[in-house]
């Protein structure tokens, strides 16, 4: 049986959507650049400032900086989920997996101040994902993996992280 890892598939899909949105906006902005460069070449000197202002106003509507920020969040989330899956799949001992995840996902200060909450989220995630990967990849174990990862992300958000 092929075990589908929905959490990682979804984070990858979010990354793909963010990438496509950025790509679409960048292409549209490049098309505007070309259009306005041609118009500026044909315009007399007095129209150039107005054309530049018009071009910039149209480009701003694509909100590219916001799309870049969303893409960065999607990349970071996918990286975190991928790292978590890699660790759980490659480390036999649950406590070692929890230690590795804790140290990858959180800063030393965050760990000192929130260790109980962090471990309270990571332990069920590691156990649930290990069960899902090796024993029973059913809807119940998938739900446990998702819920425990949501708790990990909740802590990260509480600590001010964009995820």
Backbone as numpy.savetxt, mean C-alpha at the origin, in Angstrom:
# Nx Ny Nz CAx CAy CAz Cx Cy Cz
-4.32 -29.13 -3.66 -5.16 -27.94 -3.66 -4.28 -26.69 -3.66
-4.62 -25.74 -4.48 -3.91 -24.46 -4.53 -4.54 -23.53 -3.50
-3.73 -23.07 -2.58 -4.22 -22.16 -1.55 -4.13 -20.73 -2.07
-5.25 -20.07 -2.09 -5.29 -18.67 -2.55 -5.11 -17.79 -1.33
-4.23 -16.88 -1.45 -3.96 -15.96 -0.35 -4.61 -14.63 -0.67
-5.86 -14.52 -0.25 -6.67 -13.37 -0.61 -6.11 -12.04 -0.12
-5.57 -12.03 1.07 -5.04 -10.78 1.63 -3.92 -10.23 0.75
-3.00 -11.07 0.37 -1.90 -10.61 -0.47 -2.39 -10.28 -1.88
-3.34 -11.05 -2.38 -3.91 -10.76 -3.71 -4.60 -9.40 -3.71
-5.32 -9.10 -2.65 -6.02 -7.82 -2.57 -5.05 -6.66 -2.44
-3.99 -6.83 -1.67 -3.03 -5.73 -1.54 -2.31 -5.51 -2.87
-2.06 -6.58 -3.62 -1.46 -6.44 -4.94 -2.44 -5.76 -5.90
-3.71 -6.10 -5.82 -4.71 -5.45 -6.68 -4.81 -3.96 -6.37
-4.74 -3.59 -5.08 -4.74 -2.17 -4.69 -3.53 -1.46 -5.29
-2.39 -2.12 -5.26 -1.17 -1.55 -5.84 -1.34 -1.37 -7.34
-1.90 -2.36 -8.01 -2.12 -2.27 -9.45 -3.06 -1.12 -9.81
-4.12 -0.95 -9.04 -5.07 0.15 -9.28 -4.37 1.50 -9.09
-3.62 1.62 -8.01 -2.91 2.88 -7.74 -1.91 3.17 -8.86
-1.19 2.15 -9.29 -0.23 2.33 -10.38 -0.94 2.79 -11.65
-2.06 2.15 -11.98 -2.81 2.51 -13.19 -3.33 3.95 -13.11
-3.79 4.37 -11.95 -4.28 5.74 -11.79 -3.15 6.76 -12.02
-1.99 6.47 -11.45 -0.84 7.36 -11.64 -0.44 7.39 -13.11
-0.36 6.22 -13.71 0.03 6.13 -15.12 -0.94 6.91 -16.01
-2.24 6.75 -15.75 -3.25 7.47 -16.54 -3.08 8.98 -16.38
-2.91 9.43 -15.15 -2.76 10.87 -14.90 -1.48 11.40 -15.54
-0.39 10.66 -15.41 0.87 11.11 -16.02 0.74 11.21 -17.55
0.09 10.23 -18.15 -0.09 10.27 -19.60 -0.97 11.45 -20.02
-2.01 11.71 -19.27 -2.88 12.84 -19.58 -2.13 14.16 -19.43
-1.32 14.28 -18.41 -0.53 15.49 -18.20 0.50 15.67 -19.32
1.10 14.58 -19.74 2.05 14.67 -20.85 1.34 15.10 -22.13
0.13 14.62 -22.35 -0.64 15.03 -23.52 -0.96 16.52 -23.45
-1.30 16.99 -22.26 -1.55 18.42 -22.09 -0.28 19.24 -22.36
0.85 18.74 -21.90 2.12 19.42 -22.17 2.33 19.58 -23.67
2.14 18.50 -24.38 2.34 18.54 -25.82 1.35 19.50 -26.49
0.08 19.39 -26.09 -0.94 20.28 -26.66 -0.59 21.74 -26.43
-0.22 22.07 -25.19 0.06 23.47 -24.88 1.38 23.94 -25.46
2.35 23.06 -25.58 3.60 23.45 -26.25 3.32 23.86 -27.69
2.47 23.10 -28.36 2.10 23.44 -29.74 1.33 24.76 -29.79
0.42 24.94 -28.84 -0.36 26.18 -28.82 0.51 27.38 -28.51
1.48 27.21 -27.63 2.38 28.31 -27.25 3.27 28.70 -28.43
3.71 27.69 -29.17 4.53 27.98 -30.35 3.77 28.81 -31.38
2.46 28.59 -31.47 1.63 29.31 -32.44 1.14 30.66 -31.92
1.21 30.84 -30.60 0.67 32.07 -29.99 1.67 33.20 -30.09
1.12 34.39 -29.98 2.04 35.52 -29.88 2.43 35.69 -28.42
3.42 36.47 -28.13 3.97 36.61 -26.78 2.98 36.94 -25.70
1.91 37.66 -26.01 0.98 38.08 -24.98 0.09 36.93 -24.50
-0.09 35.91 -25.29 -0.96 34.79 -24.92 -0.24 33.71 -24.11
1.07 33.73 -24.08 1.85 32.66 -23.45 1.53 32.52 -21.97
1.50 33.60 -21.25 1.22 33.54 -19.80 -0.18 32.98 -19.54
-1.13 33.39 -20.32 -2.50 32.89 -20.16 -2.58 31.40 -20.48
-1.89 31.00 -21.54 -1.89 29.57 -21.90 -1.21 28.72 -20.83
-0.11 29.21 -20.29 0.59 28.48 -19.21 -0.31 28.34 -17.99
-1.00 29.39 -17.62 -1.91 29.35 -16.47 -3.05 28.37 -16.73
-3.57 28.39 -17.94 -4.65 27.47 -18.31 -4.17 26.02 -18.25
-2.97 25.77 -18.79 -2.40 24.41 -18.77 -2.21 23.93 -17.34
-1.62 24.77 -16.51 -1.37 24.38 -15.11 -2.66 24.11 -14.36
-3.69 24.90 -14.63 -4.99 24.67 -13.98 -5.57 23.33 -14.40
-5.46 23.01 -15.67 -5.97 21.73 -16.15 -5.17 20.56 -15.57
-3.86 20.74 -15.48 -3.01 19.67 -14.94 -3.28 19.43 -13.46
-3.53 20.49 -12.72 -3.80 20.35 -11.29 -5.03 19.50 -11.01
-5.98 19.48 -11.93 -7.20 18.69 -11.74 -6.91 17.20 -11.66
-5.76 16.78 -12.16 -5.40 15.36 -12.09 -4.89 14.97 -10.71
-4.56 15.97 -9.88 -4.15 15.74 -8.51 -3.05 14.68 -8.41
-2.03 14.84 -9.23 -0.97 13.85 -9.34 -0.24 13.61 -8.03
0.00 14.66 -7.26 0.71 14.48 -5.98 -0.09 13.57 -5.05
-1.40 13.74 -5.04 -2.26 12.88 -4.22 -2.19 11.44 -4.72
-2.21 11.26 -6.02 -2.12 9.91 -6.59 -0.78 9.26 -6.26
0.29 10.05 -6.29 1.60 9.52 -5.89 1.58 9.07 -4.43
0.95 9.86 -3.59 0.86 9.49 -2.17 0.06 8.21 -1.99
-1.04 8.07 -2.71 -1.83 6.83 -2.63 -1.03 5.63 -3.14
-0.27 5.85 -4.20 0.55 4.77 -4.73 1.62 4.35 -3.72
2.21 5.32 -3.05 3.22 5.02 -2.03 2.62 4.19 -0.90
1.43 4.57 -0.47 0.75 3.80 0.59 0.48 2.37 0.10
0.04 2.23 -1.13 -0.25 0.89 -1.67 1.03 0.05 -1.77
2.13 0.68 -2.18 3.41 -0.02 -2.25 3.83 -0.49 -0.86
3.74 0.42 0.10 4.15 0.08 1.46 3.27 -1.02 2.06
1.97 -0.95 1.80 1.07 -1.98 2.32 1.39 -3.34 1.68
1.58 -3.36 0.37 1.92 -4.61 -0.29 3.24 -5.16 0.24
4.21 -4.28 0.46 5.50 -4.72 0.99 5.34 -5.33 2.38
4.53 -4.70 3.22 4.32 -5.22 4.57 3.62 -6.57 4.54
2.57 -6.68 3.73 1.84 -7.95 3.63 2.76 -9.03 3.06
3.51 -8.69 2.03 4.43 -9.66 1.42 5.48 -10.12 2.42
6.04 -9.18 3.17 7.05 -9.54 4.18 6.44 -10.46 5.23
5.22 -10.14 5.65 4.56 -10.97 6.66 4.35 -12.39 6.14
3.88 -12.52 4.91 3.68 -13.85 4.32 5.01 -14.59 4.19
6.04 -13.89 3.76 7.35 -14.51 3.59 7.88 -15.03 4.92
7.77 -14.23 5.95 8.27 -14.63 7.26 7.51 -15.84 7.78
6.20 -15.78 7.74 5.40 -16.90 8.27 5.67 -18.17 7.46
5.85 -18.04 6.18 6.10 -19.21 5.34 7.49 -19.79 5.54
8.45 -18.96 5.90 9.84 -19.43 5.95 10.39 -19.69 7.35
9.69 -19.26 8.37 10.17 -19.43 9.74 9.25 -20.43 10.45
9.83 -21.48 10.97 9.04 -22.55 11.59 8.45 -22.17 12.95
9.18 -21.42 13.72 8.77 -21.10 15.09 7.90 -19.85 15.10
6.71 -19.96 15.71 5.79 -18.82 15.76 6.38 -17.62 16.51
7.07 -17.86 17.61 7.64 -16.76 18.39 8.71 -16.01 17.60
9.52 -16.75 16.85 10.54 -16.12 16.01 9.85 -15.29 14.92
8.80 -15.84 14.33 8.05 -15.11 13.31 7.46 -13.82 13.88
6.89 -13.90 15.08 6.34 -12.71 15.72 7.44 -11.68 15.97
8.58 -12.14 16.48 9.71 -11.22 16.72 10.15 -10.53 15.44
10.29 -11.29 14.38 10.73 -10.72 13.10 9.71 -9.70 12.59
8.44 -10.08 12.61 7.40 -9.16 12.14 7.35 -7.89 12.99
7.43 -8.05 14.29 7.41 -6.90 15.20 8.53 -5.93 14.84
9.72 -6.47 14.61 10.88 -5.62 14.34 10.88 -5.02 12.93
10.18 -5.65 12.01 10.07 -5.10 10.65 8.98 -4.04 10.57
7.87 -4.29 11.22 6.71 -3.41 11.08 6.73 -2.20 12.01
7.45 -2.29 13.12 7.38 -1.25 14.14 8.77 -0.76 14.52
8.85 0.49 14.94 10.11 1.06 15.40 10.39 0.59 16.83
11.64 0.67 17.25 11.95 0.28 18.63 11.12 1.04 19.67
10.93 2.32 19.46 10.12 3.11 20.40 8.67 2.62 20.41
8.11 2.38 19.23 6.73 1.88 19.15 6.60 0.54 19.86
7.60 -0.30 19.72 7.58 -1.61 20.39 7.62 -1.43 21.90
8.52 -0.56 22.39 8.62 -0.33 23.84 7.29 0.16 24.40
6.62 1.05 23.67 5.40 1.67 24.18 4.14 0.84 23.93
4.19 -0.13 23.00 2.96 -0.83 22.60 3.15 -2.34 22.45
4.14 -2.92 23.11 4.49 -4.32 22.88 3.31 -5.27 23.11
2.55 -5.06 24.14 1.43 -5.97 24.41 0.38 -5.93 23.30
0.04 -4.74 22.87 -0.94 -4.60 21.79 -0.40 -5.17 20.48
0.87 -4.88 20.20 1.49 -5.37 18.96 1.50 -6.90 18.96
1.99 -7.48 20.05 2.03 -8.95 20.13 0.63 -9.54 20.14
-0.30 -8.82 20.74 -1.69 -9.29 20.76 -2.30 -9.35 19.37
-1.79 -8.57 18.44 -2.26 -8.61 17.05 -1.42 -9.57 16.22
-0.11 -9.59 16.45 0.77 -10.42 15.62 0.64 -11.91 15.89
0.48 -12.30 17.14 0.40 -13.73 17.45 -0.77 -14.41 16.74
-1.97 -13.86 16.80 -3.07 -14.51 16.06 -2.87 -14.47 14.55
-2.22 -13.42 14.06 -1.95 -13.35 12.62 -1.02 -14.48 12.21
0.08 -14.64 12.92 1.04 -15.69 12.58 0.38 -17.07 12.68
-0.33 -17.31 13.77 -0.98 -18.62 13.94 -2.04 -18.85 12.86
-2.82 -17.84 12.57 -3.87 -17.98 11.56 -3.31 -18.19 10.17
-2.29 -17.41 9.83 -1.70 -17.55 8.50 -0.99 -18.89 8.35
-0.31 -19.32 9.39 0.35 -20.63 9.33 -0.69 -21.73 9.15
-1.78 -21.64 9.86 -2.86 -22.62 9.72 -3.43 -22.58 8.30
-3.65 -21.38 7.80 -4.20 -21.22 6.45 -3.25 -21.79 5.41
-1.96 -21.54 5.57 -0.97 -21.99 4.59 -0.75 -23.50 4.63
-0.79 -24.07 5.80 -0.35 -25.47 5.92 -1.45 -26.47 6.25
-2.54 -26.00 6.82 -3.53 -26.95 7.30 -4.87 -26.83 6.59
-5.50 -25.68 6.74 -6.87 -25.56 6.26 -7.14 -24.18 5.69
-7.15 -24.10 4.38 -7.37 -22.81 3.73 -8.84 -22.60 3.42
-9.64 -22.58 4.48 -11.08 -22.38 4.30 -11.45 -20.94 4.64
-12.72 -20.63 4.51 -13.19 -19.26 4.75 -12.97 -18.82 6.19
-13.11 -19.74 7.14 -12.91 -19.36 8.54 -11.47 -18.95 8.82
-10.50 -19.73 8.33 -9.11 -19.36 8.57 -8.74 -18.11 7.78
-9.31 -17.95 6.59 -9.08 -16.73 5.82 -9.61 -15.52 6.59
-10.77 -15.67 7.18 -11.37 -14.58 7.97 -10.48 -14.24 9.18
-9.94 -15.26 9.83 -9.05 -15.01 10.97 -7.79 -14.28 10.55
-7.23 -14.67 9.41 -6.04 -13.99 8.90 -6.36 -12.53 8.62
-7.48 -12.28 7.95 -7.87 -10.91 7.61 -8.11 -10.07 8.86
-8.85 -10.63 9.81 -9.16 -9.89 11.04 -7.90 -9.58 11.83
-7.00 -10.55 11.94 -5.78 -10.31 12.71 -4.87 -9.31 11.99
-4.81 -9.38 10.65 -4.02 -8.39 9.92 -4.65 -7.00 10.06
-5.97 -6.94 10.05 -6.66 -5.65 10.24 -6.29 -5.06 11.60
-6.13 -5.91 12.62 -5.71 -5.43 13.93 -4.28 -4.87 13.88
-3.39 -5.54 13.14 -2.02 -5.05 12.97 -2.05 -3.68 12.27
-2.82 -3.60 11.19 -2.92 -2.32 10.48 -3.56 -1.24 11.35
-4.50 -1.64 12.20 -5.12 -0.68 13.11 -4.10 -0.07 14.06
-3.18 -0.88 14.55 -2.13 -0.37 15.42 -1.22 0.58 14.63
-0.86 0.18 13.42 -0.02 1.04 12.60 -0.69 2.39 12.35
-1.98 2.36 12.05 -2.71 3.62 11.83 -2.76 4.46 13.11
-3.01 3.78 14.22 -3.06 4.47 15.51 -1.72 5.17 15.80
-0.65 4.58 15.32 0.69 5.16 15.50 1.01 6.22 14.44
0.04 6.51 13.60 0.22 7.59 12.62 0.72 7.14 11.26
0.70 5.86 11.01 1.17 5.37 9.72 0.05 5.37 8.70
0.40 5.67 7.47 -0.54 5.54 6.36 -0.43 4.13 5.83
-1.50 3.41 5.95 -1.52 2.04 5.42 -2.92 1.71 4.96
